[in-house]
Amino acid sequence: MSTTSTTTPLQEARDRIDDIDRRFVELLAERYAVVDDICELKDEEGDSIKDHDREAELLDHVAAVAEEKGLSPDLVRRLFGEILSHSVERQQERRQGEPDDADASEDVPEASPVDAPVPTNGHGRPAPASTADALSRPDDGDTDRSYPEVARNGTTERTVVQVGSVDIGGEDPVLLAGPCSVESRDQILRAAEAVAAAGGHLLRGGCFKPRTSPYSFQGLGAEGLDLLAEAGERFGLPVITEVLAPGDVAAVAARADVLQIGARNMQNFPLLKAVGRAERPVMLKRGMMATIDEWLAAAEYVVGHGNPNVFLCERGIRTFESATRYTLDLSSVPVVQERTHLPVVVDPSHAAGERRWVPALVRAALGAGAHGVMVEAHPNPDDALSDGPQSLSLDTLAEIGRLFSPETTHVDLSADR
Ligand code: PEP
Ligand code: MN
């Protein structure tokens, strides 16, 4: 009896998928070959590897094609975000392999915790002779707590992160403000107008939201990024927004001036590496369960992967206290300033969880010597889609703005009480 192999319709469909996937990978390989050609051309011209405008153009282009074909533009943006991120990594690895960079890599501390450190920290600081030398306190033999690139190294030199014309970590404290989430064009424009009028320096607004419940508002995604960028441009404010996934870094960096790493992602190492490769300043929030040393080691990932423009944000930690949403650990401000050259700002909104406590904590943060403060403010706090209870009214934001003006002698912060 002879056996005939019958191909079922399901098997046939799977064969077709296998064929498409093979062609997909072949196209990707072809794309990488072109990336190598581009890298060579950039080397000849001495051009930098990253070009956020070009990346924005490319992502817009593929998103438009996706829309034309009835696919989700967000999905296609994310897929291409990953591809772009790997292309940059590949180009950086090629450059590091070249003789010029090999010389510079003599500066790399041997025991760096970062698995692919770049040659210098970009600040021309003398590199530490060893990890132990790099620590600003005695070596306790725990290499997980070492952060040679971000440690003070006993110098008085400090990093100033420049965002447009705003200096974070300079002489004057900065005010970062805006709604927890970008909700609509009208909402973000009204918030931006108030932030500018209050003398705020940066506009914040979440587009990709890390919500505890999957049923809570997750943010407007790419659409929110466009609205935030529009509002920032309209009122002359650089913008900061959170990036949640490595695949989103290219899209967010194309629209935002500062990339925020949220508390829940402080130790998301692939994400830290991805923003380390971006050419945008990064604000790294302290994890709610993280020690100061773990926070600084997380910053080391970003700096060690090529991005020296990092500032820290204390946003409260979990303690036994339940009266406030978190406990604002203001003692971290002087401790961090002793241990690292990176600037540190404070976010009292997420720590307090209640708007009426925020003004006092803003004063306290400035008193502790923070380089700035980030607060949440909303045109209608009670209707906010996220973090309404802790969001300031725009009137109180205006009063808080006065704390940042050198002419201020008295500020009435009672409006939200
Ligand atoms: C935020 O800034 O909106 C936010 C989600 O903050 P955190 O990561 O500190 O909770
Ligand atoms: Mn929030």
PDB file of C-alpha atoms in Angstrom, residues 9-224:
ATOM      1  CA  PRO A   9      -4.862  23.899   3.648  1.00  0.00           C
ATOM      2  CA  LEU A  10      -3.416  24.873   7.060  1.00  0.00           C
ATOM      3  CA  GLN A  11      -0.006  23.454   6.136  1.00  0.00           C
ATOM      4  CA  GLU A  12      -0.146  25.289   2.815  1.00  0.00           C
ATOM      5  CA  ALA A  13      -0.895  28.591   4.546  1.00  0.00           C
ATOM      6  CA  ARG A  14       1.970  27.979   6.983  1.00  0.00           C
ATOM      7  CA  ASP A  15       4.335  27.288   4.074  1.00  0.00           C
ATOM      8  CA  ARG A  16       3.316  30.607   2.550  1.00  0.00           C
ATOM      9  CA  ILE A  17       4.035  32.340   5.865  1.00  0.00           C
ATOM     10  CA  ASP A  18       7.448  30.645   6.070  1.00  0.00           C
ATOM     11  CA  ASP A  19       8.243  31.897   2.589  1.00  0.00           C
ATOM     12  CA  ILE A  20       7.196  35.468   3.443  1.00  0.00           C
ATOM     13  CA  ASP A  21       9.263  35.377   6.644  1.00  0.00           C
ATOM     14  CA  ARG A  22      12.322  34.164   4.718  1.00  0.00           C
ATOM     15  CA  ARG A  23      11.916  37.073   2.290  1.00  0.00           C
ATOM     16  CA  PHE A  24      11.420  39.419   5.266  1.00  0.00           C
ATOM     17  CA  VAL A  25      14.753  38.373   6.760  1.00  0.00           C
ATOM     18  CA  GLU A  26      16.468  38.538   3.370  1.00  0.00           C
ATOM     19  CA  LEU A  27      15.200  42.110   2.968  1.00  0.00           C
ATOM     20  CA  LEU A  28      16.443  42.955   6.441  1.00  0.00           C
ATOM     21  CA  ALA A  29      19.889  41.624   5.533  1.00  0.00           C
ATOM     22  CA  GLU A  30      19.793  43.723   2.347  1.00  0.00           C
ATOM     23  CA  ARG A  31      18.823  46.745   4.457  1.00  0.00           C
ATOM     24  CA  TYR A  32      21.747  46.191   6.821  1.00  0.00           C
ATOM     25  CA  ALA A  33      24.130  46.039   3.835  1.00  0.00           C
ATOM     26  CA  VAL A  34      22.882  49.500   2.828  1.00  0.00           C
ATOM     27  CA  VAL A  35      23.276  50.663   6.452  1.00  0.00           C
ATOM     28  CA  ASP A  36      26.939  49.590   6.229  1.00  0.00           C
ATOM     29  CA  ASP A  37      27.336  51.638   3.015  1.00  0.00           C
ATOM     30  CA  ILE A  38      25.765  54.654   4.728  1.00  0.00           C
ATOM     31  CA  CYS A  39      28.087  54.213   7.679  1.00  0.00           C
ATOM     32  CA  GLU A  40      31.095  54.277   5.334  1.00  0.00           C
ATOM     33  CA  LEU A  41      29.797  57.448   3.647  1.00  0.00           C
ATOM     34  CA  LYS A  42      29.250  59.077   7.055  1.00  0.00           C
ATOM     35  CA  ASP A  43      32.789  58.105   8.077  1.00  0.00           C
ATOM     36  CA  GLU A  44      34.165  59.803   4.945  1.00  0.00           C
ATOM     37  CA  GLU A  45      32.175  62.967   5.666  1.00  0.00           C
ATOM     38  CA  GLY A  46      32.900  62.781   9.419  1.00  0.00           C
ATOM     39  CA  ASP A  47      29.123  62.872  10.069  1.00  0.00           C
ATOM     40  CA  SER A  48      27.605  61.714  13.351  1.00  0.00           C
ATOM     41  CA  ILE A  49      25.778  58.382  13.349  1.00  0.00           C
ATOM     42  CA  LYS A  50      22.496  59.634  14.773  1.00  0.00           C
ATOM     43  CA  ASP A  51      20.214  61.898  12.772  1.00  0.00           C
ATOM     44  CA  HIS A  52      16.909  62.355  14.589  1.00  0.00           C
ATOM     45  CA  ASP A  53      15.338  64.372  11.758  1.00  0.00           C
ATOM     46  CA  ARG A  54      16.092  61.634   9.264  1.00  0.00           C
ATOM     47  CA  GLU A  55      14.718  59.012  11.677  1.00  0.00           C
ATOM     48  CA  ALA A  56      11.525  61.045  12.139  1.00  0.00           C
ATOM     49  CA  GLU A  57      11.127  61.299   8.362  1.00  0.00           C
ATOM     50  CA  LEU A  58      11.672  57.565   7.930  1.00  0.00           C
ATOM     51  CA  LEU A  59       9.197  56.641  10.694  1.00  0.00           C
ATOM     52  CA  ASP A  60       6.569  59.007   9.264  1.00  0.00           C
ATOM     53  CA  HIS A  61       7.101  57.451   5.852  1.00  0.00           C
ATOM     54  CA  VAL A  62       6.643  53.835   6.986  1.00  0.00           C
ATOM     55  CA  ALA A  63       3.676  54.831   9.184  1.00  0.00           C
ATOM     56  CA  ALA A  64       2.022  56.425   6.134  1.00  0.00           C
ATOM     57  CA  VAL A  65       2.611  53.269   4.072  1.00  0.00           C
ATOM     58  CA  ALA A  66       1.118  51.214   6.927  1.00  0.00           C
ATOM     59  CA  GLU A  67      -1.980  53.380   6.939  1.00  0.00           C
ATOM     60  CA  GLU A  68      -2.321  53.031   3.170  1.00  0.00           C
ATOM     61  CA  LYS A  69      -2.196  49.241   3.543  1.00  0.00           C
ATOM     62  CA  GLY A  70      -4.697  49.143   6.405  1.00  0.00           C
ATOM     63  CA  LEU A  71      -2.064  48.298   9.050  1.00  0.00           C
ATOM     64  CA  SER A  72      -1.557  49.920  12.428  1.00  0.00           C
ATOM     65  CA  PRO A  73       0.869  52.863  11.983  1.00  0.00           C
ATOM     66  CA  ASP A  74       1.877  52.528  15.663  1.00  0.00           C
ATOM     67  CA  LEU A  75       2.836  48.893  15.222  1.00  0.00           C
ATOM     68  CA  VAL A  76       4.897  49.676  12.137  1.00  0.00           C
ATOM     69  CA  ARG A  77       6.575  52.632  13.880  1.00  0.00           C
ATOM     70  CA  ARG A  78       7.547  50.364  16.768  1.00  0.00           C
ATOM     71  CA  LEU A  79       8.932  47.651  14.482  1.00  0.00           C
ATOM     72  CA  PHE A  80      10.996  50.196  12.568  1.00  0.00           C
ATOM     73  CA  GLY A  81      12.023  51.845  15.844  1.00  0.00           C
ATOM     74  CA  GLU A  82      13.658  48.531  16.821  1.00  0.00           C
ATOM     75  CA  ILE A  83      15.293  48.215  13.409  1.00  0.00           C
ATOM     76  CA  LEU A  84      16.660  51.778  13.612  1.00  0.00           C
ATOM     77  CA  SER A  85      17.947  51.193  17.123  1.00  0.00           C
ATOM     78  CA  HIS A  86      19.852  48.092  15.977  1.00  0.00           C
ATOM     79  CA  SER A  87      21.194  49.903  12.912  1.00  0.00           C
ATOM     80  CA  VAL A  88      22.667  52.592  15.161  1.00  0.00           C
ATOM     81  CA  GLU A  89      24.134  49.945  17.474  1.00  0.00           C
ATOM     82  CA  ARG A  90      25.712  48.245  14.460  1.00  0.00           C
ATOM     83  CA  GLN A  91      27.190  51.515  13.188  1.00  0.00           C
ATOM     84  CA  GLN A  92      28.552  52.367  16.648  1.00  0.00           C
ATOM     85  CA  GLU A  93      30.144  48.935  16.958  1.00  0.00           C
ATOM     86  CA  ARG A  94      31.785  49.390  13.546  1.00  0.00           C
ATOM     87  CA  ARG A  95      33.164  52.788  14.561  1.00  0.00           C
ATOM     88  CA  GLN A  96      34.465  51.467  17.862  1.00  0.00           C
ATOM     89  CA  GLY A  97      36.282  48.715  16.026  1.00  0.00           C
ATOM     90  CA  GLU A  98      38.318  51.261  14.049  1.00  0.00           C
ATOM     91  CA  PRO A  99      41.909  52.195  14.942  1.00  0.00           C
ATOM     92  CA  ASP A 100      41.097  55.787  16.061  1.00  0.00           C
ATOM     93  CA  ASP A 101      38.584  54.625  18.597  1.00  0.00           C
ATOM     94  CA  ALA A 102      40.806  51.778  19.704  1.00  0.00           C
ATOM     95  CA  ASP A 103      43.259  54.422  20.987  1.00  0.00           C
ATOM     96  CA  ALA A 104      40.517  56.196  22.893  1.00  0.00           C
ATOM     97  CA  SER A 105      39.309  52.948  24.432  1.00  0.00           C
ATOM     98  CA  GLU A 106      42.419  52.872  26.606  1.00  0.00           C
ATOM     99  CA  ASP A 107      40.402  55.210  28.792  1.00  0.00           C
ATOM    100  CA  VAL A 108      37.729  52.636  29.535  1.00  0.00           C
ATOM    101  CA  PRO A 109      37.806  51.467  33.135  1.00  0.00           C
ATOM    102  CA  GLU A 110      38.406  47.718  33.208  1.00  0.00           C
ATOM    103  CA  ALA A 111      35.718  46.740  35.651  1.00  0.00           C
ATOM    104  CA  SER A 112      32.873  48.785  34.190  1.00  0.00           C
ATOM    105  CA  PRO A 113      29.521  47.090  34.865  1.00  0.00           C
ATOM    106  CA  VAL A 114      28.336  48.080  31.408  1.00  0.00           C
ATOM    107  CA  ASP A 115      28.810  45.259  28.944  1.00  0.00           C
ATOM    108  CA  ALA A 116      29.620  47.481  25.954  1.00  0.00           C
ATOM    109  CA  PRO A 117      31.068  50.746  27.282  1.00  0.00           C
ATOM    110  CA  VAL A 118      31.931  53.483  24.843  1.00  0.00           C
ATOM    111  CA  PRO A 119      35.445  54.901  25.019  1.00  0.00           C
ATOM    112  CA  THR A 120      34.840  58.169  26.873  1.00  0.00           C
ATOM    113  CA  ASN A 121      32.144  59.712  28.987  1.00  0.00           C
ATOM    114  CA  GLY A 122      32.008  62.719  26.708  1.00  0.00           C
ATOM    115  CA  HIS A 123      33.091  65.103  29.433  1.00  0.00           C
ATOM    116  CA  GLY A 124      36.813  64.725  29.047  1.00  0.00           C
ATOM    117  CA  ARG A 125      36.994  63.781  32.717  1.00  0.00           C
ATOM    118  CA  PRO A 126      40.082  61.840  33.721  1.00  0.00           C
ATOM    119  CA  ALA A 127      39.024  58.223  33.672  1.00  0.00           C
ATOM    120  CA  PRO A 128      39.408  56.391  36.969  1.00  0.00           C
ATOM    121  CA  ALA A 129      42.360  54.052  37.235  1.00  0.00           C
ATOM    122  CA  SER A 130      40.090  51.365  38.604  1.00  0.00           C
ATOM    123  CA  THR A 131      36.505  50.889  39.661  1.00  0.00           C
ATOM    124  CA  ALA A 132      37.495  51.225  43.307  1.00  0.00           C
ATOM    125  CA  ASP A 133      39.170  54.603  42.620  1.00  0.00           C
ATOM    126  CA  ALA A 134      36.033  55.752  40.877  1.00  0.00           C
ATOM    127  CA  LEU A 135      33.795  55.397  43.875  1.00  0.00           C
ATOM    128  CA  SER A 136      33.296  58.452  46.001  1.00  0.00           C
ATOM    129  CA  ARG A 137      33.297  56.292  49.129  1.00  0.00           C
ATOM    130  CA  PRO A 138      35.445  53.328  50.129  1.00  0.00           C
ATOM    131  CA  ASP A 139      35.235  50.239  47.948  1.00  0.00           C
ATOM    132  CA  ASP A 140      33.150  47.589  49.658  1.00  0.00           C
ATOM    133  CA  GLY A 141      33.972  45.026  47.004  1.00  0.00           C
ATOM    134  CA  ASP A 142      30.436  45.044  45.583  1.00  0.00           C
ATOM    135  CA  THR A 143      30.894  45.728  41.881  1.00  0.00           C
ATOM    136  CA  ASP A 144      27.113  45.951  41.388  1.00  0.00           C
ATOM    137  CA  ARG A 145      27.319  49.263  43.227  1.00  0.00           C
ATOM    138  CA  SER A 146      30.056  50.760  41.109  1.00  0.00           C
ATOM    139  CA  TYR A 147      29.433  53.531  38.614  1.00  0.00           C
ATOM    140  CA  PRO A 148      32.768  54.907  37.417  1.00  0.00           C
ATOM    141  CA  GLU A 149      31.380  57.132  34.637  1.00  0.00           C
ATOM    142  CA  VAL A 150      28.835  58.946  36.786  1.00  0.00           C
ATOM    143  CA  ALA A 151      30.783  59.047  40.069  1.00  0.00           C
ATOM    144  CA  ARG A 152      32.101  62.392  41.283  1.00  0.00           C
ATOM    145  CA  ASN A 153      35.668  61.075  41.434  1.00  0.00           C
ATOM    146  CA  GLY A 154      36.436  63.724  44.000  1.00  0.00           C
ATOM    147  CA  THR A 155      36.245  66.552  41.450  1.00  0.00           C
ATOM    148  CA  THR A 156      34.141  69.696  41.708  1.00  0.00           C
ATOM    149  CA  GLU A 157      33.299  69.573  38.008  1.00  0.00           C
ATOM    150  CA  ARG A 158      29.584  69.001  37.393  1.00  0.00           C
ATOM    151  CA  THR A 159      27.545  67.993  34.385  1.00  0.00           C
ATOM    152  CA  VAL A 160      25.232  70.659  33.051  1.00  0.00           C
ATOM    153  CA  VAL A 161      22.623  69.164  30.733  1.00  0.00           C
ATOM    154  CA  GLN A 162      21.683  71.598  28.005  1.00  0.00           C
ATOM    155  CA  VAL A 163      18.195  71.398  26.567  1.00  0.00           C
ATOM    156  CA  GLY A 164      17.893  74.108  23.946  1.00  0.00           C
ATOM    157  CA  SER A 165      18.718  77.268  25.862  1.00  0.00           C
ATOM    158  CA  VAL A 166      17.869  75.704  29.248  1.00  0.00           C
ATOM    159  CA  ASP A 167      20.698  74.564  31.529  1.00  0.00           C
ATOM    160  CA  ILE A 168      19.809  71.771  33.928  1.00  0.00           C
ATOM    161  CA  GLY A 169      22.400  71.573  36.682  1.00  0.00           C
ATOM    162  CA  GLY A 170      23.540  75.171  36.223  1.00  0.00           C
ATOM    163  CA  GLU A 171      23.263  78.124  38.601  1.00  0.00           C
ATOM    164  CA  ASP A 172      19.478  78.447  38.577  1.00  0.00           C
ATOM    165  CA  PRO A 173      16.891  75.782  39.385  1.00  0.00           C
ATOM    166  CA  VAL A 174      14.562  74.830  36.539  1.00  0.00           C
ATOM    167  CA  LEU A 175      10.820  74.193  36.502  1.00  0.00           C
ATOM    168  CA  LEU A 176       9.445  71.286  34.472  1.00  0.00           C
ATOM    169  CA  ALA A 177       5.656  71.224  34.415  1.00  0.00           C
ATOM    170  CA  GLY A 178       2.619  69.955  32.567  1.00  0.00           C
ATOM    171  CA  PRO A 179      -0.074  67.331  32.755  1.00  0.00           C
ATOM    172  CA  CYS A 180       0.553  63.735  33.712  1.00  0.00           C
ATOM    173  CA  SER A 181      -0.797  62.679  30.294  1.00  0.00           C
ATOM    174  CA  VAL A 182      -1.374  64.443  27.011  1.00  0.00           C
ATOM    175  CA  GLU A 183      -5.134  64.040  26.595  1.00  0.00           C
ATOM    176  CA  SER A 184      -6.200  66.331  23.777  1.00  0.00           C
ATOM    177  CA  ARG A 185      -4.951  69.215  21.668  1.00  0.00           C
ATOM    178  CA  ASP A 186      -6.905  71.748  23.676  1.00  0.00           C
ATOM    179  CA  GLN A 187      -5.720  70.348  27.024  1.00  0.00           C
ATOM    180  CA  ILE A 188      -2.015  70.331  26.174  1.00  0.00           C
ATOM    181  CA  LEU A 189      -2.149  73.767  24.516  1.00  0.00           C
ATOM    182  CA  ARG A 190      -3.818  75.266  27.594  1.00  0.00           C
ATOM    183  CA  ALA A 191      -1.307  73.581  29.897  1.00  0.00           C
ATOM    184  CA  ALA A 192       1.641  74.717  27.746  1.00  0.00           C
ATOM    185  CA  GLU A 193       0.402  78.297  27.741  1.00  0.00           C
ATOM    186  CA  ALA A 194       0.219  78.217  31.552  1.00  0.00           C
ATOM    187  CA  VAL A 195       3.673  76.630  31.906  1.00  0.00           C
ATOM    188  CA  ALA A 196       5.192  79.334  29.689  1.00  0.00           C
ATOM    189  CA  ALA A 197       3.324  82.090  31.548  1.00  0.00           C
ATOM    190  CA  ALA A 198       4.561  80.684  34.891  1.00  0.00           C
ATOM    191  CA  GLY A 199       8.145  80.976  33.642  1.00  0.00           C
ATOM    192  CA  GLY A 200       8.477  77.191  33.382  1.00  0.00           C
ATOM    193  CA  HIS A 201      11.444  75.894  31.435  1.00  0.00           C
ATOM    194  CA  LEU A 202      10.225  72.542  30.081  1.00  0.00           C
ATOM    195  CA  LEU A 203       6.782  71.181  29.210  1.00  0.00           C
ATOM    196  CA  ARG A 204       6.017  67.656  30.353  1.00  0.00           C
ATOM    197  CA  GLY A 205       3.249  65.358  29.135  1.00  0.00           C
ATOM    198  CA  GLY A 206       3.034  61.579  29.075  1.00  0.00           C
ATOM    199  CA  CYS A 207       2.123  59.871  25.791  1.00  0.00           C
ATOM    200  CA  PHE A 208       3.092  56.272  26.578  1.00  0.00           C
ATOM    201  CA  LYS A 209       1.792  55.766  30.108  1.00  0.00           C
ATOM    202  CA  PRO A 210       2.995  53.087  32.528  1.00  0.00           C
ATOM    203  CA  ARG A 211      -0.309  52.402  34.306  1.00  0.00           C
ATOM    204  CA  THR A 212      -0.680  49.945  37.157  1.00  0.00           C
ATOM    205  CA  SER A 213      -3.967  48.687  35.748  1.00  0.00           C
ATOM    206  CA  PRO A 214      -4.188  47.616  32.101  1.00  0.00           C
ATOM    207  CA  TYR A 215      -7.713  49.080  32.092  1.00  0.00           C
ATOM    208  CA  SER A 216      -6.528  52.614  32.913  1.00  0.00           C
ATOM    209  CA  PHE A 217      -5.852  55.232  30.221  1.00  0.00           C
ATOM    210  CA  GLN A 218      -2.654  54.165  28.466  1.00  0.00           C
ATOM    211  CA  GLY A 219      -1.836  57.461  26.749  1.00  0.00           C
ATOM    212  CA  LEU A 220      -2.350  58.730  23.209  1.00  0.00           C
ATOM    213  CA  GLY A 221       0.914  57.213  21.914  1.00  0.00           C
ATOM    214  CA  ALA A 222       2.338  58.684  18.700  1.00  0.00           C
ATOM    215  CA  GLU A 223      -0.613  61.078  18.329  1.00  0.00           C
ATOM    216  CA  GLY A 224       0.181  62.468  21.793  1.00  0.00           C
TER     217      GLY A 224
END
